[in-house]
XYZ file of N, CA and C in Angstrom:
564
model
N -2.994 -6.029 -19.400
C -1.475 -6.165 -19.128
C -1.208 -6.189 -17.835
N -0.894 -7.232 -16.396
C -1.154 -6.004 -15.039
C 0.982 -6.173 -15.045
N 1.707 -5.006 -15.462
C 2.784 -5.033 -15.352
C 3.985 -4.641 -14.184
N 2.571 -3.822 -13.436
C 2.901 -3.227 -11.284
C 4.291 -4.702 -11.327
N 4.314 -4.095 -10.773
C 5.679 -4.824 -10.136
C 6.501 -5.907 -8.952
N 6.350 -6.352 -9.306
C 6.049 -7.996 -7.761
C 7.201 -7.547 -6.976
N 7.118 -7.568 -5.677
C 7.609 -7.763 -4.925
C 8.927 -8.533 -5.620
N 8.932 -9.746 -5.265
C 9.029 -11.153 -5.625
C 9.262 -11.496 -6.809
N 9.094 -10.452 -8.493
C 9.394 -10.338 -9.664
C 10.258 -8.928 -9.758
N 11.089 -8.756 -9.192
C 11.390 -7.347 -9.578
C 12.445 -7.467 -10.795
N 12.402 -6.425 -12.222
C 13.135 -6.932 -13.022
C 14.542 -5.725 -13.068
N 15.302 -6.041 -14.144
C 16.781 -5.762 -13.720
C 16.625 -4.462 -14.178
N 15.895 -3.332 -14.402
C 14.779 -2.385 -15.035
C 15.362 -1.431 -13.923
N 14.427 -2.553 -12.882
C 14.553 -1.217 -11.538
C 15.014 -1.175 -10.577
N 15.889 -1.906 -10.455
C 17.027 -2.635 -9.662
C 18.017 -2.834 -9.715
N 18.765 -3.419 -8.794
C 20.447 -4.126 -9.426
C 19.256 -6.065 -8.631
N 20.557 -6.742 -9.674
C 19.503 -8.183 -9.980
C 19.998 -8.643 -8.519
N 18.977 -9.637 -7.921
C 19.107 -10.818 -6.622
C 18.452 -9.010 -5.210
N 18.942 -8.152 -5.128
C 18.805 -7.029 -3.915
C 17.606 -7.515 -2.477
N 16.462 -8.193 -4.095
C 15.733 -7.780 -3.839
C 15.659 -9.221 -2.845
N 15.823 -9.853 -3.126
C 16.037 -11.491 -2.507
C 17.305 -11.397 -1.639
N 18.037 -10.040 -1.644
C 18.588 -10.804 -0.191
C 18.057 -9.579 0.644
N 17.631 -8.374 0.310
C 16.203 -7.739 1.597
C 15.727 -8.075 1.767
N 15.030 -9.940 0.963
C 13.629 -10.489 1.713
C 14.620 -10.953 3.181
N 15.430 -11.224 2.398
C 16.287 -12.903 2.744
C 16.648 -11.693 4.926
N 17.306 -10.977 4.573
C 17.876 -10.187 5.260
C 16.843 -9.217 6.086
N 15.409 -9.834 6.727
C 14.274 -9.768 6.876
C 13.718 -7.754 6.604
N 13.880 -6.873 5.289
C 13.734 -5.964 5.262
C 12.448 -5.778 4.187
N 12.057 -5.937 3.917
C 11.196 -6.757 2.673
C 9.624 -8.057 3.534
N 8.800 -7.653 3.854
C 7.848 -8.553 4.152
C 7.297 -9.488 3.531
N 6.876 -10.324 3.565
C 6.192 -11.417 2.217
C 5.077 -10.482 2.485
N 4.675 -10.868 1.467
C 3.239 -10.213 0.914
C 2.335 -10.941 -0.353
N 1.288 -11.121 -0.077
C 0.134 -11.411 -1.168
C 0.100 -10.613 -2.406
N 0.681 -11.435 -3.130
C 0.424 -10.502 -4.917
C -0.555 -10.096 -6.005
N -1.180 -8.989 -6.296
C -2.236 -9.574 -7.060
C -3.391 -10.746 -7.195
N -2.371 -11.308 -7.836
C -2.581 -12.870 -9.085
C -2.880 -13.664 -7.737
N -2.322 -14.050 -6.536
C -2.195 -14.457 -5.155
C -3.501 -13.825 -4.910
N -4.583 -12.323 -5.457
C -5.898 -11.851 -4.289
C -6.324 -12.340 -5.108
N -6.194 -12.371 -6.291
C -7.154 -12.855 -7.521
C -7.677 -11.189 -7.974
N -6.768 -10.372 -8.294
C -7.152 -9.016 -8.947
C -7.048 -8.551 -10.593
N -8.195 -7.819 -10.918
C -8.386 -7.952 -11.908
C -7.586 -6.776 -12.657
N -6.868 -6.310 -13.631
C -6.136 -6.956 -14.607
C -6.073 -4.416 -14.563
N -5.610 -3.833 -14.287
C -5.282 -2.460 -14.507
C -6.220 -1.991 -16.214
N -6.747 -1.381 -15.750
C -6.777 -0.450 -17.227
C -6.336 0.259 -17.422
N -4.854 0.799 -16.676
C -3.613 1.422 -17.536
C -3.236 2.146 -16.323
N -1.656 1.816 -16.721
C -1.426 2.493 -15.172
C 0.060 3.454 -15.485
N 0.292 3.967 -14.748
C 1.138 5.719 -14.281
C 2.799 5.367 -13.953
N 4.376 4.647 -14.427
C 4.231 4.741 -13.173
C 5.071 5.956 -12.711
N 5.647 5.836 -11.876
C 6.543 7.308 -10.848
C 7.614 7.745 -11.809
N 8.015 9.045 -11.069
C 8.795 9.075 -12.176
C 9.821 9.520 -10.779
N 10.928 7.911 -10.440
C 11.746 8.621 -9.544
C 11.300 7.691 -8.306
N 12.150 7.857 -6.930
C 11.447 7.379 -5.953
C 10.464 8.093 -5.870
N 8.890 8.096 -4.738
C 8.423 8.604 -3.474
C 9.092 9.152 -2.772
N 7.940 10.311 -2.690
C 8.616 11.600 -1.366
C 8.584 11.414 -0.229
N 6.990 10.405 -0.799
C 6.269 10.322 1.043
C 5.578 9.616 0.266
N 5.185 8.636 2.046
C 4.688 7.771 2.156
C 2.186 8.624 2.725
N 2.002 7.982 2.116
C 0.337 8.358 2.413
C -0.482 7.271 3.284
N -0.638 7.367 4.381
C -1.430 6.471 5.934
C -2.989 6.370 5.067
N -4.094 5.035 4.488
C -5.183 5.514 4.877
C -6.107 4.609 5.172
N -7.546 4.887 5.704
C -7.468 3.515 6.067
C -8.621 3.078 5.569
N -9.686 1.858 4.876
C -10.592 1.499 4.196
C -11.610 1.596 4.719
N -12.051 2.005 5.444
C -13.387 3.159 6.646
C -14.236 1.990 6.395
N -13.626 0.480 6.168
C -14.507 -1.122 5.598
C -14.782 -1.910 6.945
N -15.414 -2.971 7.167
C -14.821 -4.168 8.405
C -14.032 -4.782 8.383
N -13.366 -5.384 10.078
C -12.171 -5.553 9.964
C -11.998 -6.541 9.406
N -10.702 -7.091 9.213
C -10.045 -7.789 8.231
C -8.698 -8.956 9.665
N -9.224 -9.574 10.014
C -8.372 -10.437 10.048
C -7.618 -12.045 9.865
N -8.071 -12.287 8.538
C -7.887 -13.349 8.402
C -8.360 -12.674 6.518
N -7.169 -14.125 5.893
C -6.926 -14.327 4.969
C -8.082 -14.412 3.487
N -9.899 -15.261 4.362
C -10.428 -15.189 4.174
C -11.174 -13.473 3.489
N -11.655 -12.753 5.097
C -12.307 -11.573 5.484
C -11.124 -10.425 4.141
N -9.680 -10.331 4.518
C -9.371 -9.602 3.851
C -9.178 -9.626 1.836
N -9.152 -11.728 1.504
C -8.891 -11.298 0.372
C -10.927 -10.390 -0.135
N -11.366 -11.176 0.457
C -13.813 -10.348 0.456
C -12.956 -8.786 0.232
N -12.426 -7.753 0.735
C -12.522 -6.798 0.799
C -11.549 -6.139 -0.275
N -10.967 -7.270 0.060
C -9.053 -6.121 -1.600
C -10.462 -6.475 -2.841
N -11.438 -7.186 -3.725
C -12.123 -7.532 -4.354
C -13.630 -6.755 -4.508
N -13.688 -6.470 -3.155
C -14.875 -5.822 -3.085
C -14.610 -3.770 -3.338
N -13.103 -3.601 -3.016
C -12.035 -2.389 -2.836
C -11.558 -2.161 -4.892
N -11.067 -3.677 -4.865
C -10.919 -2.673 -6.307
C -12.299 -2.596 -7.528
N -13.230 -3.323 -7.742
C -14.862 -3.358 -7.818
C -15.237 -2.164 -7.515
N -15.124 -1.304 -6.350
C -15.746 0.353 -6.117
C -14.500 1.579 -6.721
N -13.873 0.971 -7.022
C -12.749 1.609 -7.406
C -12.787 1.827 -9.189
N -12.932 0.408 -8.981
C -12.746 0.482 -10.510
C -13.932 0.838 -11.467
N -14.515 0.396 -10.858
C -16.591 0.364 -11.658
C -17.755 1.711 -10.670
N -17.008 2.632 -9.849
C -17.916 3.553 -8.379
C -17.023 4.659 -9.220
N -15.558 4.579 -8.946
C -14.794 5.667 -9.508
C -13.885 5.837 -10.882
N -14.199 5.343 -11.160
C -13.925 4.792 -12.484
C -11.555 4.858 -12.405
N -11.065 4.703 -11.502
C -10.113 4.458 -11.199
C -10.244 3.400 -12.154
N -8.532 3.262 -12.202
C -7.886 2.360 -14.035
C -7.315 1.093 -12.905
N -7.831 1.279 -10.739
C -7.490 -0.059 -10.821
C -7.658 0.511 -9.413
N -7.585 -0.387 -8.447
C -7.093 -0.700 -6.444
C -6.643 0.817 -6.616
N -6.654 1.393 -5.551
C -6.374 3.057 -5.870
C -5.173 2.701 -4.913
N -4.759 2.462 -4.121
C -3.392 2.227 -2.607
C -2.519 0.911 -3.474
N -1.498 1.192 -3.145
C -0.501 0.857 -3.775
C -0.636 -0.565 -2.281
N -0.214 -0.299 -1.858
C -0.777 -2.138 -0.893
C -1.042 -1.672 0.506
N -2.204 -2.430 1.232
C -3.073 -2.793 2.242
C -2.787 -4.036 2.582
N -3.246 -3.149 4.217
C -2.555 -4.314 5.414
C -2.586 -5.387 5.976
N -3.565 -5.790 6.434
C -4.762 -6.177 7.788
C -4.344 -6.461 8.202
N -5.407 -7.007 9.583
C -5.517 -6.530 10.856
C -4.165 -7.540 11.128
N -4.395 -8.833 10.082
C -2.938 -9.746 10.801
C -0.924 -9.440 10.601
N -1.373 -8.605 10.166
C 0.079 -8.005 9.197
C -0.294 -8.273 8.072
N -0.817 -9.205 7.112
C -0.915 -9.489 6.389
C -0.915 -8.432 5.129
N 0.181 -8.099 4.703
C 0.541 -7.180 3.190
C -0.420 -8.219 1.546
N -0.855 -6.290 1.058
C -1.816 -7.395 0.041
C -1.091 -6.156 -0.859
N -1.156 -6.773 -2.395
C -0.248 -5.854 -3.791
C -1.645 -5.709 -3.369
N -1.020 -4.137 -3.699
C -2.430 -2.970 -4.657
C -1.886 -2.850 -5.936
N -1.527 -1.291 -6.000
C -1.382 -1.074 -7.460
C 1.050 -1.476 -8.026
N 0.881 -2.089 -6.086
C 2.516 -2.336 -6.026
C 3.918 -0.861 -5.857
N 5.217 -1.283 -5.895
C 5.867 -0.496 -6.472
C 5.981 0.393 -8.076
N 6.281 1.810 -7.870
C 6.547 2.685 -8.816
C 5.962 2.304 -9.506
N 4.870 2.722 -8.694
C 3.535 3.016 -9.242
C 2.529 3.525 -9.216
N 1.824 4.367 -9.965
C 1.187 5.823 -9.163
C -0.116 5.038 -9.433
N -0.495 5.984 -7.206
C -2.490 5.214 -6.942
C -2.941 6.440 -7.530
N -4.532 5.959 -6.926
C -5.258 6.830 -6.884
C -5.224 7.167 -5.341
N -5.288 7.496 -4.909
C -5.572 7.773 -2.864
C -5.185 8.991 -3.041
N -5.389 10.159 -3.213
C -4.687 11.214 -2.596
C -4.244 12.468 -3.218
N -6.420 12.285 -3.413
C -6.491 13.598 -5.299
C -5.784 14.593 -5.020
N -3.914 14.757 -6.256
C -3.409 15.488 -6.758
C -2.054 15.798 -5.553
N -2.012 14.521 -5.373
C -1.483 14.188 -4.387
C -0.658 12.836 -4.957
N -0.741 12.253 -5.775
C -0.493 10.645 -5.626
C 0.394 10.644 -7.349
N 1.020 12.314 -8.031
C 2.488 11.803 -8.479
C 3.949 11.506 -7.557
N 4.132 11.332 -6.133
C 5.201 11.933 -6.155
C 4.814 10.459 -4.574
N 3.716 10.065 -4.273
C 3.492 9.323 -3.144
C 2.967 7.393 -3.176
N 3.141 7.393 -2.021
C 3.360 5.922 -2.209
C 1.868 5.981 -1.343
N 0.649 4.598 -1.868
C -0.185 4.908 -0.726
C -0.805 4.024 -0.132
N -0.733 3.315 1.325
C -0.578 2.449 2.238
C -1.609 2.378 2.610
N -3.106 1.700 2.910
C -4.779 1.603 3.382
C -4.230 -0.088 4.354
N -4.227 0.096 5.783
C -5.056 -0.612 6.829
C -6.508 -0.420 6.246
N -6.666 -2.376 6.392
C -7.732 -3.638 5.994
C -8.336 -2.799 7.467
N -9.900 -2.051 7.993
C -10.500 -1.523 8.403
C -11.045 -0.145 9.100
N -11.903 -0.114 10.041
C -12.279 1.247 10.243
C -11.429 1.627 11.981
N -10.682 2.701 11.620
C -9.550 2.431 12.290
C -10.387 4.512 12.745
N -11.219 4.833 13.987
C -12.139 5.159 14.638
C -12.727 4.747 15.040
N -13.166 3.558 14.964
C -13.619 2.462 16.053
C -11.903 1.339 16.577
N -11.341 1.323 15.680
C -10.721 -0.332 16.295
C -9.129 0.905 15.998
N -8.120 -0.208 16.976
C -7.069 -0.089 17.326
C -5.512 -0.603 16.587
N -5.133 -0.342 15.864
C -4.292 -1.413 14.240
C -3.342 -2.099 15.216
N -3.380 -2.859 14.991
C -2.784 -4.709 15.512
C -1.484 -4.029 15.740
N -0.759 -4.358 17.083
C 1.047 -4.733 16.469
C 1.462 -4.745 15.525
N 0.947 -6.145 14.676
C 1.673 -7.108 13.452
C 0.991 -5.321 12.147
N 0.193 -5.541 12.040
C -0.325 -3.793 11.282
C 0.698 -3.308 11.270
N 1.318 -2.965 12.394
C 2.042 -1.427 12.471
C 3.183 -2.197 12.280
N 3.683 -3.014 12.380
C 5.304 -3.491 11.807
C 5.164 -3.704 11.170
N 4.924 -4.386 10.091
C 5.037 -4.696 8.860
C 4.438 -3.538 7.965
N 3.823 -2.801 8.017
C 3.876 -0.853 7.490
C 4.958 -0.451 7.569
N 5.784 -0.888 9.400
C 7.219 -0.070 9.242
C 8.628 -1.036 8.470
N 8.177 -2.511 7.799
C 8.906 -3.258 6.811
C 8.270 -3.167 5.865
N 7.682 -2.802 5.282
C 7.106 -2.467 4.115
C 7.700 -0.435 3.115
N 7.501 -0.221 4.367
C 8.325 1.236 4.504
C 9.750 0.724 3.801
N 10.571 0.462 4.935
C 11.792 -0.010 5.049
C 12.502 -0.603 3.860
N 11.208 -1.980 3.474
C 11.719 -2.556 2.117
C 11.699 -0.975 1.055
N 11.036 -0.464 0.878
C 10.613 0.313 -0.049
C 11.854 1.289 -0.014
N 12.473 1.666 0.302
C 13.720 2.570 0.328
C 14.867 2.358 0.496
N 14.780 0.329 0.698
C 16.073 0.225 0.861
C 16.308 -0.551 -0.772
N 14.633 -0.913 -1.855
C 14.686 -1.651 -3.297
C 14.716 0.252 -3.788
N 14.969 1.174 -2.948
C 14.910 2.913 -4.022
C 13.651 3.248 -4.705
N 12.779 2.645 -3.983
C 11.223 2.571 -4.892
C 10.666 4.241 -3.582
N 11.152 4.132 -2.702
C 10.890 4.942 -1.833
C 12.559 5.531 -1.077
N 11.905 7.411 -0.713
C 13.037 8.148 -1.057
C 13.498 7.505 0.010
N 14.725 7.950 0.876
C 15.499 7.093 2.466
C 14.321 9.366 3.564
N 14.300 10.237 2.658
C 14.147 10.563 3.692
C 12.863 11.341 2.792
N 11.789 10.189 3.280
C 10.555 10.254 2.692
C 9.630 11.219 4.104
N 8.130 11.641 3.933
C 8.245 12.321 4.979
C 6.139 11.675 5.423
N 6.264 10.969 6.159
C 5.082 9.726 6.430
C 3.818 10.457 6.999
N 2.681 10.752 6.205
C 1.345 11.126 5.832
C 0.186 10.807 6.188
N -0.526 11.906 7.456
C -1.735 10.221 6.890
C -3.480 10.805 5.708
N -3.882 10.959 5.416
C -4.900 10.900 4.020
C -4.722 12.253 4.786
N -5.600 12.395 5.761
C -6.544 13.410 6.339
C -5.360 14.651 6.336
N -3.858 14.725 6.674
C -2.490 15.869 6.757
C -2.765 16.363 4.809
N -3.204 16.070 3.766
C -3.531 16.364 2.299
C -5.252 16.420 1.572
N -5.535 15.769 2.839
C -7.419 16.964 2.443
C -8.477 16.511 3.847
N -9.265 17.202 2.971
C -10.226 17.442 4.465
C -10.845 15.769 4.656
N -10.796 15.524 5.426
C -11.291 13.874 5.711
C -10.950 13.733 7.091
N -11.344 12.699 7.372
C -10.844 11.949 8.752
C -10.395 10.875 8.684
N -10.311 10.277 7.411
C -8.768 9.026 7.257
C -7.056 10.088 7.637
N -6.842 8.886 7.739
C -7.649 7.116 8.334
C -7.499 7.308 9.841
N -7.958 7.533 9.846
C -9.614 7.514 12.050
C -8.375 7.756 12.619
N -8.661 8.713 13.359
C -8.441 9.082 14.264
C -7.321 8.178 15.517
N -8.227 6.764 15.599
C -6.843 6.448 16.407
C -5.431 5.619 15.411
N -5.754 4.951 14.099
C -4.821 4.664 13.467
C -3.427 5.850 12.606
N -4.524 7.454 12.958
C -3.395 8.996 12.981
C -2.571 9.193 14.059
N -2.742 8.687 15.261
C -2.323 8.794 16.940
C -1.205 7.311 16.040
N -1.356 6.293 16.447
C -0.709 5.674 16.597
C 1.083 5.497 14.831
N 0.285 6.210 14.077
C 1.213 6.543 12.903
C 1.351 7.843 12.478
N 1.033 8.542 12.496
C 1.072 10.759 11.786
C 1.693 11.634 12.027
N 1.594 11.134 13.698
C 1.501 12.764 14.126
C 2.515 12.608 14.665
N 2.966 13.917 14.946
C 3.867 13.740 15.310
C 4.480 14.464 16.166
């Protein structure tokens, strides 16, 4: 059973009642495509984060560009199957994924430990831009949606107000999230 928290289905145990609706109404939280909407497989199991994430880690999928629903949905399903069947992850590794058109897709969701940066998942949120950003520039819409998603996480208490924004390469020997995306979002 999928126990991840959907922005549209927050429980009273996780935040105050109606605060998500207020955050959406104020434009703090971006609209997102839920796991059920993109046809996610149920996770094998889930671990919950203990408190707010202290860091947000930016990734790229290093796959084909996804600029609309058809491409993005196919890529989401491909990534989840690869993560679960080839890498033996319990679910898709990222908490959220961002399409080139700025659409936000729920991966593991809020408050769930990801599998995106080995040794660093216990206190972080993993956000993957869909595409290869060694070769392409992230769209203004994707960057804007990511900023809103981070603000939303802070507003809802899932991301610490003084969070640290990192690229995957800051935590591991990798090119991820690609040179162009790293310059756009993560370089201090």
